[in-house]
Amino acid sequence: MASIPKKMKGVIVEKTGGAEVLRQRSDLPVPEPKEGEILVKNGYIGINYIDTYFRSGLYPTTLPTILGREAASTVVASRSLRFAPSDRVVFLGFATYAEYSVASGAQAAKIPETITSDVAAASLLQGLTALTLVREAYAVQRGDWILVHAAAGGVGLWLCQILDRLCGARVIATASTEEKRELAKKNGASFAVGYDGWVESVLGILEKESPGDGGVRAVFDGVGKNTFDGDLDVLARKGSLVSFGNASGPVPPFTIARLAVKNIKLTRPKLDNSVATAEEFDGYVDELWKFIADGKADLHIHEIYPLQDVARAHQDLEGRKTTGKLLLKP
C-alpha cells in the first residue's frame, strides 16, 4: 500500500454563510487515528442536508471546520480490532469532505462484496435514518397511513421504500414538482401531493380511502417550519409527529398544550442517538445491507460531484433542484 502523505485536499469552512464560504485547500494535515479509530482514504463522500446547517450556522460548530458526516472508503491505517488496512468500509463520522478522514471503529462497517462503494456511500446515513425513524421514532405497523414530506429527497425516498416494502404501510407523499411526485410514487408512495393546499389534499385522500381514521398515524417531517402547523391538522388522534429536519427553517417555539387537542406525540430524533453503540450500529447496518441485497432498494444518485464543485452541490441541494442522493468524489 502507498505511504500515507502528510497533507491532503479538503474543503474547509472558516466562517458561516452561504455556499460561497466553502473553500478547497490542498495543504490540510492528514489526521492521525487514536486508539479504537481507523484512518481511511475516502472514495465517495455523502452530502446531507445537515451539512448545510453547519455551514450556515443554523447548527453551531467550532470554526474552522471540515464538513461531512459519511463516506465509503478504504482503510489505510487501523487502531481498531474490527478493521485492517485495505478493508473497504463505510462510516458515520465527521470531516469527510476531504481525501482522508479518521473514523471510530464502532461507527464503521465493512462493505459487502456485492455492494459497490458509491451505492454504500449513498445508502448509509439516509438509509439508517429512515430505518431508525420507522423502528424507534414511531414503530410503524402494517396498514398504517403515513405522511412523508419532501418525499423525493434522500431520506424521503428511503422512507417511501422502507414504509411500503418493509413495513407494509400506506404512504402519502408531498413533493414540490410533478416529476418529484411521480418519483415518490415509483418508490412506494400510494399518493403524492404538492405543497399548495396539501393539508386539504391529505385529508381528502384519507376521507376517501380510509374514512373514520381522522388522519394519518404518523408524519415524518424533514421540512420543519413551513409544514409543522399543517402536520398537527392531518394527524389522527394519538398520532405521532416525527420532526427530523429543518429544510424550510427551524420550527419556532409553540404552546405545548396544542398537542393535547388530539393527544399527539412529538419527537425530534437524532440518528447518532439511535446508533450510539457498535451493537446498535451493526444491527441497523445489517438490516440495511439485507434490504439492498433482497432487491428492495431502488437507489437514486442525483449526481457525483468533483470535490472542487462542492459549492454547486450545496446550491443545488438548497435550491430544491435535486432528487435522491448527492455524492462527492475527492
JSON list of C-alpha atoms in Angstrom, two decimals, residues 64-297:
[
{"chain": "A", "resi": 64, "resn": "PRO", "atom": "CA", "xyz": [-12.63, 26.38, 11.11]},
{"chain": "A", "resi": 65, "resn": "THR", "atom": "CA", "xyz": [-14.19, 23.03, 10.30]},
{"chain": "A", "resi": 66, "resn": "ILE", "atom": "CA", "xyz": [-14.34, 20.37, 7.60]},
{"chain": "A", "resi": 67, "resn": "LEU", "atom": "CA", "xyz": [-17.92, 19.36, 6.84]},
{"chain": "A", "resi": 68, "resn": "GLY", "atom": "CA", "xyz": [-19.27, 15.89, 6.08]},
{"chain": "A", "resi": 69, "resn": "ARG", "atom": "CA", "xyz": [-20.77, 13.02, 8.09]},
{"chain": "A", "resi": 70, "resn": "GLU", "atom": "CA", "xyz": [-20.24, 9.86, 5.99]},
{"chain": "A", "resi": 71, "resn": "ALA", "atom": "CA", "xyz": [-18.10, 8.25, 3.31]},
{"chain": "A", "resi": 72, "resn": "ALA", "atom": "CA", "xyz": [-17.23, 4.99, 1.61]},
{"chain": "A", "resi": 73, "resn": "SER", "atom": "CA", "xyz": [-13.52, 4.50, 1.99]},
{"chain": "A", "resi": 74, "resn": "THR", "atom": "CA", "xyz": [-10.50, 2.22, 2.17]},
{"chain": "A", "resi": 75, "resn": "VAL", "atom": "CA", "xyz": [-8.73, 1.69, 5.48]},
{"chain": "A", "resi": 76, "resn": "VAL", "atom": "CA", "xyz": [-5.09, 2.81, 5.29]},
{"chain": "A", "resi": 77, "resn": "ALA", "atom": "CA", "xyz": [-4.21, 2.53, 9.00]},
{"chain": "A", "resi": 78, "resn": "SER", "atom": "CA", "xyz": [-6.08, 0.91, 11.87]},
{"chain": "A", "resi": 79, "resn": "ARG", "atom": "CA", "xyz": [-6.01, 1.14, 15.65]},
{"chain": "A", "resi": 80, "resn": "SER", "atom": "CA", "xyz": [-9.29, -0.76, 15.87]},
{"chain": "A", "resi": 81, "resn": "LEU", "atom": "CA", "xyz": [-9.54, -4.52, 16.29]},
{"chain": "A", "resi": 82, "resn": "ARG", "atom": "CA", "xyz": [-12.56, -4.51, 13.96]},
{"chain": "A", "resi": 83, "resn": "PHE", "atom": "CA", "xyz": [-10.65, -3.46, 10.82]},
{"chain": "A", "resi": 84, "resn": "ALA", "atom": "CA", "xyz": [-7.40, -3.89, 8.95]},
{"chain": "A", "resi": 85, "resn": "PRO", "atom": "CA", "xyz": [-5.67, -1.91, 6.18]},
{"chain": "A", "resi": 86, "resn": "SER", "atom": "CA", "xyz": [-7.26, -2.44, 2.74]},
{"chain": "A", "resi": 87, "resn": "ASP", "atom": "CA", "xyz": [-10.72, -3.12, 4.21]},
{"chain": "A", "resi": 88, "resn": "ARG", "atom": "CA", "xyz": [-13.48, -1.42, 2.22]},
{"chain": "A", "resi": 89, "resn": "VAL", "atom": "CA", "xyz": [-15.74, 0.39, 4.70]},
{"chain": "A", "resi": 90, "resn": "VAL", "atom": "CA", "xyz": [-18.49, 2.93, 5.18]},
{"chain": "A", "resi": 91, "resn": "PHE", "atom": "CA", "xyz": [-18.66, 5.04, 8.30]},
{"chain": "A", "resi": 92, "resn": "LEU", "atom": "CA", "xyz": [-20.52, 7.76, 10.14]},
{"chain": "A", "resi": 93, "resn": "GLY", "atom": "CA", "xyz": [-18.28, 10.46, 11.49]},
{"chain": "A", "resi": 94, "resn": "PHE", "atom": "CA", "xyz": [-17.06, 13.97, 10.84]},
{"chain": "A", "resi": 95, "resn": "ALA", "atom": "CA", "xyz": [-14.76, 15.89, 8.49]},
{"chain": "A", "resi": 96, "resn": "THR", "atom": "CA", "xyz": [-15.40, 13.71, 5.44]},
{"chain": "A", "resi": 97, "resn": "TYR", "atom": "CA", "xyz": [-15.17, 16.49, 2.80]},
{"chain": "A", "resi": 98, "resn": "ALA", "atom": "CA", "xyz": [-11.51, 15.53, 2.37]},
{"chain": "A", "resi": 99, "resn": "GLU", "atom": "CA", "xyz": [-9.18, 12.92, 0.89]},
{"chain": "A", "resi": 100, "resn": "TYR", "atom": "CA", "xyz": [-8.59, 11.29, 4.29]},
{"chain": "A", "resi": 101, "resn": "SER", "atom": "CA", "xyz": [-10.68, 11.04, 7.45]},
{"chain": "A", "resi": 102, "resn": "VAL", "atom": "CA", "xyz": [-10.48, 9.43, 10.86]},
{"chain": "A", "resi": 103, "resn": "ALA", "atom": "CA", "xyz": [-13.43, 7.31, 11.97]},
{"chain": "A", "resi": 104, "resn": "SER", "atom": "CA", "xyz": [-14.42, 5.45, 15.11]},
{"chain": "A", "resi": 105, "resn": "GLY", "atom": "CA", "xyz": [-14.24, 1.70, 14.63]},
{"chain": "A", "resi": 106, "resn": "ALA", "atom": "CA", "xyz": [-17.61, 1.46, 16.41]},
{"chain": "A", "resi": 107, "resn": "GLN", "atom": "CA", "xyz": [-19.26, 3.61, 13.74]},
{"chain": "A", "resi": 108, "resn": "ALA", "atom": "CA", "xyz": [-17.84, 1.85, 10.67]},
{"chain": "A", "resi": 109, "resn": "ALA", "atom": "CA", "xyz": [-18.87, -1.26, 8.77]},
{"chain": "A", "resi": 110, "resn": "LYS", "atom": "CA", "xyz": [-17.32, -3.40, 6.05]},
{"chain": "A", "resi": 111, "resn": "ILE", "atom": "CA", "xyz": [-19.00, -3.09, 2.66]},
{"chain": "A", "resi": 112, "resn": "PRO", "atom": "CA", "xyz": [-20.28, -6.44, 1.34]},
{"chain": "A", "resi": 113, "resn": "GLU", "atom": "CA", "xyz": [-18.63, -7.63, -1.87]},
{"chain": "A", "resi": 114, "resn": "THR", "atom": "CA", "xyz": [-21.98, -7.43, -3.66]},
{"chain": "A", "resi": 115, "resn": "ILE", "atom": "CA", "xyz": [-22.36, -3.68, -2.97]},
{"chain": "A", "resi": 116, "resn": "THR", "atom": "CA", "xyz": [-20.33, -1.05, -4.81]},
{"chain": "A", "resi": 117, "resn": "SER", "atom": "CA", "xyz": [-18.69, 1.79, -2.90]},
{"chain": "A", "resi": 118, "resn": "ASP", "atom": "CA", "xyz": [-20.85, 4.50, -4.46]},
{"chain": "A", "resi": 119, "resn": "VAL", "atom": "CA", "xyz": [-24.03, 2.63, -3.50]},
{"chain": "A", "resi": 120, "resn": "ALA", "atom": "CA", "xyz": [-22.72, 2.13, 0.03]},
{"chain": "A", "resi": 121, "resn": "ALA", "atom": "CA", "xyz": [-21.88, 5.81, 0.40]},
{"chain": "A", "resi": 122, "resn": "ALA", "atom": "CA", "xyz": [-25.28, 6.79, -0.96]},
{"chain": "A", "resi": 123, "resn": "SER", "atom": "CA", "xyz": [-27.10, 4.44, 1.41]},
{"chain": "A", "resi": 124, "resn": "LEU", "atom": "CA", "xyz": [-25.55, 4.70, 4.85]},
{"chain": "A", "resi": 125, "resn": "LEU", "atom": "CA", "xyz": [-26.67, 7.87, 6.62]},
{"chain": "A", "resi": 126, "resn": "GLN", "atom": "CA", "xyz": [-30.00, 8.33, 4.88]},
{"chain": "A", "resi": 127, "resn": "GLY", "atom": "CA", "xyz": [-30.86, 4.62, 4.89]},
{"chain": "A", "resi": 128, "resn": "LEU", "atom": "CA", "xyz": [-30.03, 4.32, 8.60]},
{"chain": "A", "resi": 129, "resn": "THR", "atom": "CA", "xyz": [-32.00, 7.49, 9.30]},
{"chain": "A", "resi": 130, "resn": "ALA", "atom": "CA", "xyz": [-35.09, 6.05, 7.62]},
{"chain": "A", "resi": 131, "resn": "LEU", "atom": "CA", "xyz": [-34.75, 2.69, 9.38]},
{"chain": "A", "resi": 132, "resn": "THR", "atom": "CA", "xyz": [-34.34, 4.21, 12.83]},
{"chain": "A", "resi": 133, "resn": "LEU", "atom": "CA", "xyz": [-37.28, 6.57, 12.23]},
{"chain": "A", "resi": 134, "resn": "VAL", "atom": "CA", "xyz": [-39.71, 3.74, 11.40]},
{"chain": "A", "resi": 135, "resn": "ARG", "atom": "CA", "xyz": [-38.39, 1.50, 14.18]},
{"chain": "A", "resi": 136, "resn": "GLU", "atom": "CA", "xyz": [-37.85, 3.93, 17.06]},
{"chain": "A", "resi": 137, "resn": "ALA", "atom": "CA", "xyz": [-39.36, 7.37, 16.45]},
{"chain": "A", "resi": 138, "resn": "TYR", "atom": "CA", "xyz": [-42.69, 5.77, 15.52]},
{"chain": "A", "resi": 139, "resn": "ALA", "atom": "CA", "xyz": [-42.97, 1.98, 15.34]},
{"chain": "A", "resi": 140, "resn": "VAL", "atom": "CA", "xyz": [-44.84, 1.67, 12.04]},
{"chain": "A", "resi": 141, "resn": "GLN", "atom": "CA", "xyz": [-47.43, -1.09, 11.79]},
{"chain": "A", "resi": 142, "resn": "ARG", "atom": "CA", "xyz": [-48.74, -2.83, 8.68]},
{"chain": "A", "resi": 143, "resn": "GLY", "atom": "CA", "xyz": [-51.62, -0.85, 7.19]},
{"chain": "A", "resi": 144, "resn": "ASP", "atom": "CA", "xyz": [-50.74, 2.45, 8.91]},
{"chain": "A", "resi": 145, "resn": "TRP", "atom": "CA", "xyz": [-51.34, 5.60, 6.90]},
{"chain": "A", "resi": 146, "resn": "ILE", "atom": "CA", "xyz": [-48.13, 7.64, 7.00]},
{"chain": "A", "resi": 147, "resn": "LEU", "atom": "CA", "xyz": [-47.32, 11.11, 5.61]},
{"chain": "A", "resi": 148, "resn": "VAL", "atom": "CA", "xyz": [-43.78, 11.73, 4.32]},
{"chain": "A", "resi": 149, "resn": "HIS", "atom": "CA", "xyz": [-42.71, 15.27, 3.50]},
{"chain": "A", "resi": 150, "resn": "ALA", "atom": "CA", "xyz": [-40.01, 16.05, 0.92]},
{"chain": "A", "resi": 151, "resn": "ALA", "atom": "CA", "xyz": [-40.54, 12.51, -0.31]},
{"chain": "A", "resi": 152, "resn": "ALA", "atom": "CA", "xyz": [-38.27, 12.80, -3.35]},
{"chain": "A", "resi": 153, "resn": "GLY", "atom": "CA", "xyz": [-35.26, 13.82, -1.29]},
{"chain": "A", "resi": 154, "resn": "GLY", "atom": "CA", "xyz": [-32.61, 11.46, 0.02]},
{"chain": "A", "resi": 155, "resn": "VAL", "atom": "CA", "xyz": [-34.27, 10.40, 3.27]},
{"chain": "A", "resi": 156, "resn": "GLY", "atom": "CA", "xyz": [-37.73, 10.80, 1.74]},
{"chain": "A", "resi": 157, "resn": "LEU", "atom": "CA", "xyz": [-37.14, 8.18, -0.96]},
{"chain": "A", "resi": 158, "resn": "TRP", "atom": "CA", "xyz": [-35.71, 5.75, 1.59]},
{"chain": "A", "resi": 159, "resn": "LEU", "atom": "CA", "xyz": [-38.74, 6.29, 3.81]},
{"chain": "A", "resi": 160, "resn": "CYS", "atom": "CA", "xyz": [-41.15, 5.63, 0.94]},
{"chain": "A", "resi": 161, "resn": "GLN", "atom": "CA", "xyz": [-39.39, 2.37, 0.05]},
{"chain": "A", "resi": 162, "resn": "ILE", "atom": "CA", "xyz": [-38.99, 1.10, 3.61]},
{"chain": "A", "resi": 163, "resn": "LEU", "atom": "CA", "xyz": [-42.51, 2.05, 4.67]},
{"chain": "A", "resi": 164, "resn": "ASP", "atom": "CA", "xyz": [-44.01, 0.30, 1.65]},
{"chain": "A", "resi": 165, "resn": "ARG", "atom": "CA", "xyz": [-41.70, -2.69, 1.12]},
{"chain": "A", "resi": 166, "resn": "LEU", "atom": "CA", "xyz": [-40.62, -3.46, 4.68]},
{"chain": "A", "resi": 167, "resn": "CYS", "atom": "CA", "xyz": [-43.40, -2.14, 6.93]},
{"chain": "A", "resi": 168, "resn": "GLY", "atom": "CA", "xyz": [-46.46, -2.61, 4.71]},
{"chain": "A", "resi": 169, "resn": "ALA", "atom": "CA", "xyz": [-47.69, 0.94, 5.39]},
{"chain": "A", "resi": 170, "resn": "ARG", "atom": "CA", "xyz": [-49.72, 3.21, 3.11]},
{"chain": "A", "resi": 171, "resn": "VAL", "atom": "CA", "xyz": [-47.73, 6.32, 2.22]},
{"chain": "A", "resi": 172, "resn": "ILE", "atom": "CA", "xyz": [-48.92, 9.78, 1.26]},
{"chain": "A", "resi": 173, "resn": "ALA", "atom": "CA", "xyz": [-46.02, 11.86, -0.04]},
{"chain": "A", "resi": 174, "resn": "THR", "atom": "CA", "xyz": [-45.50, 15.57, -0.52]},
{"chain": "A", "resi": 175, "resn": "ALA", "atom": "CA", "xyz": [-43.10, 16.98, -3.11]},
{"chain": "A", "resi": 176, "resn": "SER", "atom": "CA", "xyz": [-42.70, 20.29, -4.92]},
{"chain": "A", "resi": 177, "resn": "THR", "atom": "CA", "xyz": [-42.98, 19.21, -8.58]},
{"chain": "A", "resi": 178, "resn": "GLU", "atom": "CA", "xyz": [-44.89, 16.67, -10.62]},
{"chain": "A", "resi": 179, "resn": "GLU", "atom": "CA", "xyz": [-41.63, 14.95, -11.55]},
{"chain": "A", "resi": 180, "resn": "LYS", "atom": "CA", "xyz": [-40.73, 14.54, -7.87]},
{"chain": "A", "resi": 181, "resn": "ARG", "atom": "CA", "xyz": [-44.22, 13.32, -7.01]},
{"chain": "A", "resi": 182, "resn": "GLU", "atom": "CA", "xyz": [-44.01, 10.64, -9.71]},
{"chain": "A", "resi": 183, "resn": "LEU", "atom": "CA", "xyz": [-40.61, 9.60, -8.35]},
{"chain": "A", "resi": 184, "resn": "ALA", "atom": "CA", "xyz": [-42.10, 9.25, -4.86]},
{"chain": "A", "resi": 185, "resn": "LYS", "atom": "CA", "xyz": [-44.87, 7.02, -6.21]},
{"chain": "A", "resi": 186, "resn": "LYS", "atom": "CA", "xyz": [-42.37, 4.86, -8.09]},
{"chain": "A", "resi": 187, "resn": "ASN", "atom": "CA", "xyz": [-40.57, 4.37, -4.79]},
{"chain": "A", "resi": 188, "resn": "GLY", "atom": "CA", "xyz": [-43.58, 3.22, -2.79]},
{"chain": "A", "resi": 189, "resn": "ALA", "atom": "CA", "xyz": [-45.91, 6.14, -2.11]},
{"chain": "A", "resi": 190, "resn": "SER", "atom": "CA", "xyz": [-49.58, 5.34, -2.73]},
{"chain": "A", "resi": 191, "resn": "PHE", "atom": "CA", "xyz": [-50.40, 9.02, -3.25]},
{"chain": "A", "resi": 192, "resn": "ALA", "atom": "CA", "xyz": [-48.36, 12.17, -3.80]},
{"chain": "A", "resi": 193, "resn": "VAL", "atom": "CA", "xyz": [-49.48, 15.79, -3.50]},
{"chain": "A", "resi": 194, "resn": "GLY", "atom": "CA", "xyz": [-47.94, 19.23, -3.95]},
{"chain": "A", "resi": 195, "resn": "TYR", "atom": "CA", "xyz": [-47.49, 21.76, -1.16]},
{"chain": "A", "resi": 196, "resn": "ASP", "atom": "CA", "xyz": [-50.26, 24.12, -2.28]},
{"chain": "A", "resi": 197, "resn": "GLY", "atom": "CA", "xyz": [-53.29, 23.10, -0.21]},
{"chain": "A", "resi": 198, "resn": "TRP", "atom": "CA", "xyz": [-51.54, 19.94, 0.97]},
{"chain": "A", "resi": 199, "resn": "VAL", "atom": "CA", "xyz": [-53.50, 19.70, 4.22]},
{"chain": "A", "resi": 200, "resn": "GLU", "atom": "CA", "xyz": [-56.81, 19.56, 2.38]},
{"chain": "A", "resi": 201, "resn": "SER", "atom": "CA", "xyz": [-55.37, 17.15, -0.17]},
{"chain": "A", "resi": 202, "resn": "VAL", "atom": "CA", "xyz": [-54.15, 14.73, 2.50]},
{"chain": "A", "resi": 203, "resn": "LEU", "atom": "CA", "xyz": [-57.41, 14.84, 4.44]},
{"chain": "A", "resi": 204, "resn": "GLY", "atom": "CA", "xyz": [-59.35, 14.36, 1.18]},
{"chain": "A", "resi": 205, "resn": "ILE", "atom": "CA", "xyz": [-57.35, 11.22, 0.35]},
{"chain": "A", "resi": 206, "resn": "LEU", "atom": "CA", "xyz": [-57.96, 9.80, 3.82]},
{"chain": "A", "resi": 207, "resn": "GLU", "atom": "CA", "xyz": [-61.68, 10.60, 3.74]},
{"chain": "A", "resi": 208, "resn": "LYS", "atom": "CA", "xyz": [-61.98, 8.61, 0.51]},
{"chain": "A", "resi": 209, "resn": "GLU", "atom": "CA", "xyz": [-59.53, 5.77, 1.21]},
{"chain": "A", "resi": 210, "resn": "SER", "atom": "CA", "xyz": [-59.86, 5.28, 4.95]},
{"chain": "A", "resi": 211, "resn": "PRO", "atom": "CA", "xyz": [-62.94, 7.05, 6.30]},
{"chain": "A", "resi": 212, "resn": "GLY", "atom": "CA", "xyz": [-63.17, 7.23, 10.06]},
{"chain": "A", "resi": 213, "resn": "ASP", "atom": "CA", "xyz": [-59.43, 7.32, 10.75]},
{"chain": "A", "resi": 214, "resn": "GLY", "atom": "CA", "xyz": [-59.46, 11.09, 11.19]},
{"chain": "A", "resi": 215, "resn": "GLY", "atom": "CA", "xyz": [-55.87, 11.50, 10.00]},
{"chain": "A", "resi": 216, "resn": "VAL", "atom": "CA", "xyz": [-52.54, 9.78, 9.48]},
{"chain": "A", "resi": 217, "resn": "ARG", "atom": "CA", "xyz": [-50.91, 7.68, 12.20]},
{"chain": "A", "resi": 218, "resn": "ALA", "atom": "CA", "xyz": [-47.59, 9.49, 11.82]},
{"chain": "A", "resi": 219, "resn": "VAL", "atom": "CA", "xyz": [-45.91, 12.30, 9.93]},
{"chain": "A", "resi": 220, "resn": "PHE", "atom": "CA", "xyz": [-42.21, 12.08, 9.07]},
{"chain": "A", "resi": 221, "resn": "ASP", "atom": "CA", "xyz": [-41.23, 15.72, 8.56]},
{"chain": "A", "resi": 222, "resn": "GLY", "atom": "CA", "xyz": [-37.82, 16.86, 7.37]},
{"chain": "A", "resi": 223, "resn": "VAL", "atom": "CA", "xyz": [-39.13, 20.24, 6.19]},
{"chain": "A", "resi": 224, "resn": "GLY", "atom": "CA", "xyz": [-39.68, 21.97, 9.53]},
{"chain": "A", "resi": 225, "resn": "LYS", "atom": "CA", "xyz": [-41.16, 25.44, 9.88]},
{"chain": "A", "resi": 226, "resn": "ASN", "atom": "CA", "xyz": [-43.39, 25.50, 6.79]},
{"chain": "A", "resi": 227, "resn": "THR", "atom": "CA", "xyz": [-45.19, 22.22, 7.46]},
{"chain": "A", "resi": 228, "resn": "PHE", "atom": "CA", "xyz": [-45.34, 21.94, 11.26]},
{"chain": "A", "resi": 229, "resn": "ASP", "atom": "CA", "xyz": [-48.76, 23.55, 11.80]},
{"chain": "A", "resi": 230, "resn": "GLY", "atom": "CA", "xyz": [-50.31, 21.53, 9.00]},
{"chain": "A", "resi": 231, "resn": "ASP", "atom": "CA", "xyz": [-48.85, 18.34, 10.46]},
{"chain": "A", "resi": 232, "resn": "LEU", "atom": "CA", "xyz": [-50.94, 18.86, 13.59]},
{"chain": "A", "resi": 233, "resn": "ASP", "atom": "CA", "xyz": [-54.05, 19.23, 11.40]},
{"chain": "A", "resi": 234, "resn": "VAL", "atom": "CA", "xyz": [-53.58, 15.98, 9.45]},
{"chain": "A", "resi": 235, "resn": "LEU", "atom": "CA", "xyz": [-52.61, 13.72, 12.35]},
{"chain": "A", "resi": 236, "resn": "ALA", "atom": "CA", "xyz": [-55.14, 11.32, 13.80]},
{"chain": "A", "resi": 237, "resn": "ARG", "atom": "CA", "xyz": [-55.95, 11.23, 17.50]},
{"chain": "A", "resi": 238, "resn": "LYS", "atom": "CA", "xyz": [-52.93, 9.73, 19.32]},
{"chain": "A", "resi": 239, "resn": "GLY", "atom": "CA", "xyz": [-50.85, 10.27, 16.19]},
{"chain": "A", "resi": 240, "resn": "SER", "atom": "CA", "xyz": [-47.09, 10.88, 16.17]},
{"chain": "A", "resi": 241, "resn": "LEU", "atom": "CA", "xyz": [-45.24, 13.83, 14.67]},
{"chain": "A", "resi": 242, "resn": "VAL", "atom": "CA", "xyz": [-41.63, 12.94, 13.92]},
{"chain": "A", "resi": 243, "resn": "SER", "atom": "CA", "xyz": [-39.72, 16.15, 13.16]},
{"chain": "A", "resi": 244, "resn": "PHE", "atom": "CA", "xyz": [-36.23, 15.28, 11.90]},
{"chain": "A", "resi": 245, "resn": "GLY", "atom": "CA", "xyz": [-35.15, 18.21, 9.71]},
{"chain": "A", "resi": 246, "resn": "ASN", "atom": "CA", "xyz": [-35.29, 21.94, 9.07]},
{"chain": "A", "resi": 247, "resn": "ALA", "atom": "CA", "xyz": [-35.18, 22.34, 5.27]},
{"chain": "A", "resi": 248, "resn": "SER", "atom": "CA", "xyz": [-37.53, 25.37, 5.46]},
{"chain": "A", "resi": 249, "resn": "GLY", "atom": "CA", "xyz": [-36.07, 26.61, 8.75]},
{"chain": "A", "resi": 250, "resn": "PRO", "atom": "CA", "xyz": [-36.38, 25.53, 12.38]},
{"chain": "A", "resi": 251, "resn": "VAL", "atom": "CA", "xyz": [-39.81, 25.10, 13.95]},
{"chain": "A", "resi": 252, "resn": "PRO", "atom": "CA", "xyz": [-40.50, 28.23, 16.06]},
{"chain": "A", "resi": 253, "resn": "PRO", "atom": "CA", "xyz": [-41.49, 27.98, 19.72]},
{"chain": "A", "resi": 254, "resn": "PHE", "atom": "CA", "xyz": [-45.08, 26.82, 20.21]},
{"chain": "A", "resi": 255, "resn": "THR", "atom": "CA", "xyz": [-47.51, 26.20, 23.05]},
{"chain": "A", "resi": 256, "resn": "ILE", "atom": "CA", "xyz": [-47.11, 22.58, 24.08]},
{"chain": "A", "resi": 257, "resn": "ALA", "atom": "CA", "xyz": [-50.79, 22.37, 25.06]},
{"chain": "A", "resi": 258, "resn": "ARG", "atom": "CA", "xyz": [-51.60, 22.28, 21.34]},
{"chain": "A", "resi": 259, "resn": "LEU", "atom": "CA", "xyz": [-50.56, 18.63, 21.37]},
{"chain": "A", "resi": 260, "resn": "ALA", "atom": "CA", "xyz": [-53.29, 17.82, 23.90]},
{"chain": "A", "resi": 261, "resn": "VAL", "atom": "CA", "xyz": [-56.09, 18.54, 21.42]},
{"chain": "A", "resi": 262, "resn": "LYS", "atom": "CA", "xyz": [-55.53, 15.07, 19.90]},
{"chain": "A", "resi": 263, "resn": "ASN", "atom": "CA", "xyz": [-53.00, 13.59, 22.36]},
{"chain": "A", "resi": 264, "resn": "ILE", "atom": "CA", "xyz": [-50.29, 13.97, 19.72]},
{"chain": "A", "resi": 265, "resn": "LYS", "atom": "CA", "xyz": [-46.81, 12.65, 20.44]},
{"chain": "A", "resi": 266, "resn": "LEU", "atom": "CA", "xyz": [-43.97, 14.87, 19.22]},
{"chain": "A", "resi": 267, "resn": "THR", "atom": "CA", "xyz": [-40.38, 13.67, 18.88]},
{"chain": "A", "resi": 268, "resn": "ARG", "atom": "CA", "xyz": [-37.19, 15.17, 17.47]},
{"chain": "A", "resi": 269, "resn": "PRO", "atom": "CA", "xyz": [-34.86, 12.18, 16.92]},
{"chain": "A", "resi": 270, "resn": "LYS", "atom": "CA", "xyz": [-31.16, 12.28, 16.05]},
{"chain": "A", "resi": 271, "resn": "LEU", "atom": "CA", "xyz": [-29.51, 9.36, 14.24]},
{"chain": "A", "resi": 272, "resn": "ASP", "atom": "CA", "xyz": [-26.41, 9.44, 16.44]},
{"chain": "A", "resi": 273, "resn": "ASN", "atom": "CA", "xyz": [-28.51, 8.55, 19.50]},
{"chain": "A", "resi": 274, "resn": "SER", "atom": "CA", "xyz": [-30.06, 5.54, 17.75]},
{"chain": "A", "resi": 275, "resn": "VAL", "atom": "CA", "xyz": [-26.71, 4.02, 16.71]},
{"chain": "A", "resi": 276, "resn": "ALA", "atom": "CA", "xyz": [-24.52, 5.18, 19.60]},
{"chain": "A", "resi": 277, "resn": "THR", "atom": "CA", "xyz": [-23.05, 1.73, 20.32]},
{"chain": "A", "resi": 278, "resn": "ALA", "atom": "CA", "xyz": [-21.30, -0.70, 17.99]},
{"chain": "A", "resi": 279, "resn": "GLU", "atom": "CA", "xyz": [-24.10, -3.20, 18.57]},
{"chain": "A", "resi": 280, "resn": "GLU", "atom": "CA", "xyz": [-26.80, -0.71, 17.60]},
{"chain": "A", "resi": 281, "resn": "PHE", "atom": "CA", "xyz": [-24.82, 0.47, 14.58]},
{"chain": "A", "resi": 282, "resn": "ASP", "atom": "CA", "xyz": [-24.08, -3.06, 13.36]},
{"chain": "A", "resi": 283, "resn": "GLY", "atom": "CA", "xyz": [-27.68, -4.15, 13.81]},
{"chain": "A", "resi": 284, "resn": "TYR", "atom": "CA", "xyz": [-29.12, -1.38, 11.69]},
{"chain": "A", "resi": 285, "resn": "VAL", "atom": "CA", "xyz": [-26.34, -1.66, 9.07]},
{"chain": "A", "resi": 286, "resn": "ASP", "atom": "CA", "xyz": [-27.04, -5.40, 8.73]},
{"chain": "A", "resi": 287, "resn": "GLU", "atom": "CA", "xyz": [-30.73, -4.63, 8.19]},
{"chain": "A", "resi": 288, "resn": "LEU", "atom": "CA", "xyz": [-29.81, -2.01, 5.59]},
{"chain": "A", "resi": 289, "resn": "TRP", "atom": "CA", "xyz": [-27.49, -4.38, 3.68]},
{"chain": "A", "resi": 290, "resn": "LYS", "atom": "CA", "xyz": [-30.21, -7.05, 3.70]},
{"chain": "A", "resi": 291, "resn": "PHE", "atom": "CA", "xyz": [-32.79, -4.59, 2.36]},
{"chain": "A", "resi": 292, "resn": "ILE", "atom": "CA", "xyz": [-30.42, -3.79, -0.51]},
{"chain": "A", "resi": 293, "resn": "ALA", "atom": "CA", "xyz": [-29.38, -7.43, -1.10]},
{"chain": "A", "resi": 294, "resn": "ASP", "atom": "CA", "xyz": [-33.04, -8.51, -1.26]},
{"chain": "A", "resi": 295, "resn": "GLY", "atom": "CA", "xyz": [-33.56, -6.13, -4.17]},
{"chain": "A", "resi": 296, "resn": "LYS", "atom": "CA", "xyz": [-35.97, -3.89, -2.27]},
{"chain": "A", "resi": 297, "resn": "ALA", "atom": "CA", "xyz": [-33.89, -0.72, -2.56]}
]
